[in-house]
C-alpha positions as CSV (number, residue, x, y, z in Angstrom):
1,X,-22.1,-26.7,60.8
2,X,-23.4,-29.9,59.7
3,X,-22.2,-31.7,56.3
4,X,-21.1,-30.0,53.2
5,X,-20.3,-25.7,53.1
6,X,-23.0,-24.4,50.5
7,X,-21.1,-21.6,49.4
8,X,-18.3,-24.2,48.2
9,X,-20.8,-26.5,46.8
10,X,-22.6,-24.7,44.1
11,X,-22.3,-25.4,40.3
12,X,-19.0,-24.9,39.4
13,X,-17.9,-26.9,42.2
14,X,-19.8,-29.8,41.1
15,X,-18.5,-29.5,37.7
16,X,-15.2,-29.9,39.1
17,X,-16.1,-32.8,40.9
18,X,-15.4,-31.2,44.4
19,X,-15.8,-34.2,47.1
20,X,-18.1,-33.8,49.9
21,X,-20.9,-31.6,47.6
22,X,-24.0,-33.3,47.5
23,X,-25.2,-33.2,43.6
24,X,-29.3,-32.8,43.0
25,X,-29.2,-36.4,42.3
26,X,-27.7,-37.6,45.3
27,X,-30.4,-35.6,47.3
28,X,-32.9,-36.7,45.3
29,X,-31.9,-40.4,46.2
30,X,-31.3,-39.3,50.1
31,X,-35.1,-37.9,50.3
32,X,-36.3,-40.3,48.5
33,X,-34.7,-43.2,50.9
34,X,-35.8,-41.2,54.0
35,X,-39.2,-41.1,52.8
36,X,-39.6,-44.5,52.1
37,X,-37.9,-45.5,55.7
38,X,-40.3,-43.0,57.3
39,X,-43.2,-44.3,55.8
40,X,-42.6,-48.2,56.8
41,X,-41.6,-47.2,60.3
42,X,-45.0,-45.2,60.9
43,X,-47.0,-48.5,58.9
44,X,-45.1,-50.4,61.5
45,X,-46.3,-48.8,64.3
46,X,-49.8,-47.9,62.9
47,X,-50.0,-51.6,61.9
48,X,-49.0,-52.6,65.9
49,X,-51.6,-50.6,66.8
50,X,-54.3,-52.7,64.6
51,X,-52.8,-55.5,65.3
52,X,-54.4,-54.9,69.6
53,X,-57.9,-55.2,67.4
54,X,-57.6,-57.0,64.7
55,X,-54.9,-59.8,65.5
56,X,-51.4,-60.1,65.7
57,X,-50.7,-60.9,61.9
58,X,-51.7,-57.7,60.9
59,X,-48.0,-56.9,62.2
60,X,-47.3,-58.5,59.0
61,X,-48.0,-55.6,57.0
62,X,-45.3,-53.5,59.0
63,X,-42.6,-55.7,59.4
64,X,-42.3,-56.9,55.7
65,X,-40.6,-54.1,54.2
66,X,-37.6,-55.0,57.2
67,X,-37.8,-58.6,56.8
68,X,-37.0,-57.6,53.1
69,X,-34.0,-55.5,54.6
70,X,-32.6,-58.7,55.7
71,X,-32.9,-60.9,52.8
72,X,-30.4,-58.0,51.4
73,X,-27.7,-59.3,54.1
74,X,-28.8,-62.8,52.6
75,X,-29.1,-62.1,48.9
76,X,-26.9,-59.4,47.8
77,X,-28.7,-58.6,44.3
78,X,-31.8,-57.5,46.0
79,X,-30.2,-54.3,46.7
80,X,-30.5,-53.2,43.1
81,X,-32.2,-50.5,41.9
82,X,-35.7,-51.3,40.7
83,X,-37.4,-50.0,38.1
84,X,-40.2,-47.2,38.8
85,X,-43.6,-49.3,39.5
86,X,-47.1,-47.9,39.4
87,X,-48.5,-50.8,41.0
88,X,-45.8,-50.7,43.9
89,X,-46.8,-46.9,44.5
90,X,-50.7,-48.1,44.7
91,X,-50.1,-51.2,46.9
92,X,-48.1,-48.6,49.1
93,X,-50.5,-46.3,49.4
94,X,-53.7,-48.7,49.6
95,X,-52.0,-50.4,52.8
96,X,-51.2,-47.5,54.4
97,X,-54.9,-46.2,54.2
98,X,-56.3,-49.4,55.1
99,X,-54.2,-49.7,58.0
100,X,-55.3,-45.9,59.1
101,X,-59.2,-46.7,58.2
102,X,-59.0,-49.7,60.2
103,X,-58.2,-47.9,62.9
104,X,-61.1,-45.8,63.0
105,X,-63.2,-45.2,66.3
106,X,-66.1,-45.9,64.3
107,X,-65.4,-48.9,61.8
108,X,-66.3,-52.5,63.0
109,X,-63.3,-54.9,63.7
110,X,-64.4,-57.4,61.1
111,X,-64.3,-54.6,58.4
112,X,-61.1,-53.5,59.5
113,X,-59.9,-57.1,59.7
114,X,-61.0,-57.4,56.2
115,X,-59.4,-53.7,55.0
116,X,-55.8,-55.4,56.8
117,X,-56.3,-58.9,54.7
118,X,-56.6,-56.8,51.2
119,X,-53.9,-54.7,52.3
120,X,-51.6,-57.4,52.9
121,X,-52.2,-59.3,50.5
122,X,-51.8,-56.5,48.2
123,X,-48.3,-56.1,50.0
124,X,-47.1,-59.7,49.4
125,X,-47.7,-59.9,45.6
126,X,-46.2,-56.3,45.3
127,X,-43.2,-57.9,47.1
128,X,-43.6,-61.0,45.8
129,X,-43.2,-59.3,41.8
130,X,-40.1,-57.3,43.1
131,X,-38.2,-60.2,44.6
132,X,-38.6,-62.3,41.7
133,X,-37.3,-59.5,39.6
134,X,-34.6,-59.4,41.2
135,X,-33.9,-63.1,41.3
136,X,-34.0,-62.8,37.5
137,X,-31.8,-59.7,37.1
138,X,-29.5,-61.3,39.8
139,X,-28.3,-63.2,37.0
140,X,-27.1,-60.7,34.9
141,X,-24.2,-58.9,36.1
142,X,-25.2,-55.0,35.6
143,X,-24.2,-52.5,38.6
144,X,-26.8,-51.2,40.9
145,X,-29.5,-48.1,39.4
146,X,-28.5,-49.2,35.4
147,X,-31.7,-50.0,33.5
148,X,-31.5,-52.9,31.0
149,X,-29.8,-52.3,26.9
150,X,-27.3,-49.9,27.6
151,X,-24.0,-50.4,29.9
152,X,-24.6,-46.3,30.5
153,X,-28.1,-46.6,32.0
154,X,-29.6,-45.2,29.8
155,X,-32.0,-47.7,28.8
156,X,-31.1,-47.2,24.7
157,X,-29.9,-50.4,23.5
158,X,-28.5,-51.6,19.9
C-alpha cells in the first residue's frame, strides 16, 4: 500500500495530531502543486511544438515558469506563498489558449505568431508583478503561506 492507512487517518486521528495523515489542507496544497506543475510541463511541450512554426522564442512561454524554479535556488524568499491573484489565473489561462489556437491546422503563422507575442508578454508582466512582490516581502521576515497583519495568518491585524 502506498502512503498513509486511511482507516488510521480519519478525524480523530488528525485531532491527535497522528504523523504520516495527510490533513485536507495538505491535500489541497499537494493537488494544487501538481496541477500547476502539470500545466507548465504540457505549456512546455505545447509551446515546443509552436515554436517549429512560429520561432524558437516562443519556447519562452514554456520555460519561464522553470527559469523561475531556479531563481528559488538563487533567491530563497521567492519560495513564499503568494497571495491569490486574479490577473495571474487570467495570464495563465490566456497563454495556454493562445499557445493551443496557435497551433491550429487552420490559423496562419503570423496570427499565431502574434497570439504567442500577447501570450508572452502577458506572462512576463504576470511574472514580472510576482517577483517584485516578493523582492518587497523578502524584506520582511514572515514564514512562508502567512498573509500580512497578523503573525497567525490570518490577515487581522491591530
Amino acid at each position: 500500500m502506498d502512503g498513509p492507512d486511511p482507516r488510521r487517518c480519519g478525524s480523530p486521528a488528525r485531532r491527535r495530531r497522528r504523523v504520516g495523515c495527510p490533513t485536507p489542507r495538505t491535500r489541497q496544497r499537494g493537488g494544487a502543486r501538481l496541477d500547476a506543475e502539470s500545466d507548465a510541463a504540457a505549456l512546455l511541450v505545447l509551446s515546443g511544438l509552436l515554436s517549429l512554426t512560429v520561432g524558437w522564442w516562443v519556447l519562452a512561454i514554456g520555460l519561464t515558469r522553470y527559469a523561475f524554479a531556479v531563481g528559488t535556488w538563487l533567491r530563497p524568499h521567492w519560495r513564499r506563498t503568494l497571495p491569490y491573484s486574479g490577473f495571474r489565473r487570467t495570464a495563465a489561462a490566456l497563454q495556454a489558449t493562445a499557445v493551443v489556437i496557435g497551433l491550429g491546422p487552420v490559423v496562419p503563422p503570423g496570427l499565431a505568431a502574434a497570439l504567442a507575442g500577447g501570450a508572452l508578454t502577458l506572462l512576463l508582466i504576470s511574472f514580472g508583478r510576482d517577483i517584485f512582490l516578493l523582492e518587497r516581502d523578502g524584506r520582511e521576515p514572515r514564514t512562508a503561506g502567512t498573509r500580512r497583519g497578523h503573525p497567525d495568518g490570518t490577515g487581522a491585524g491591530a
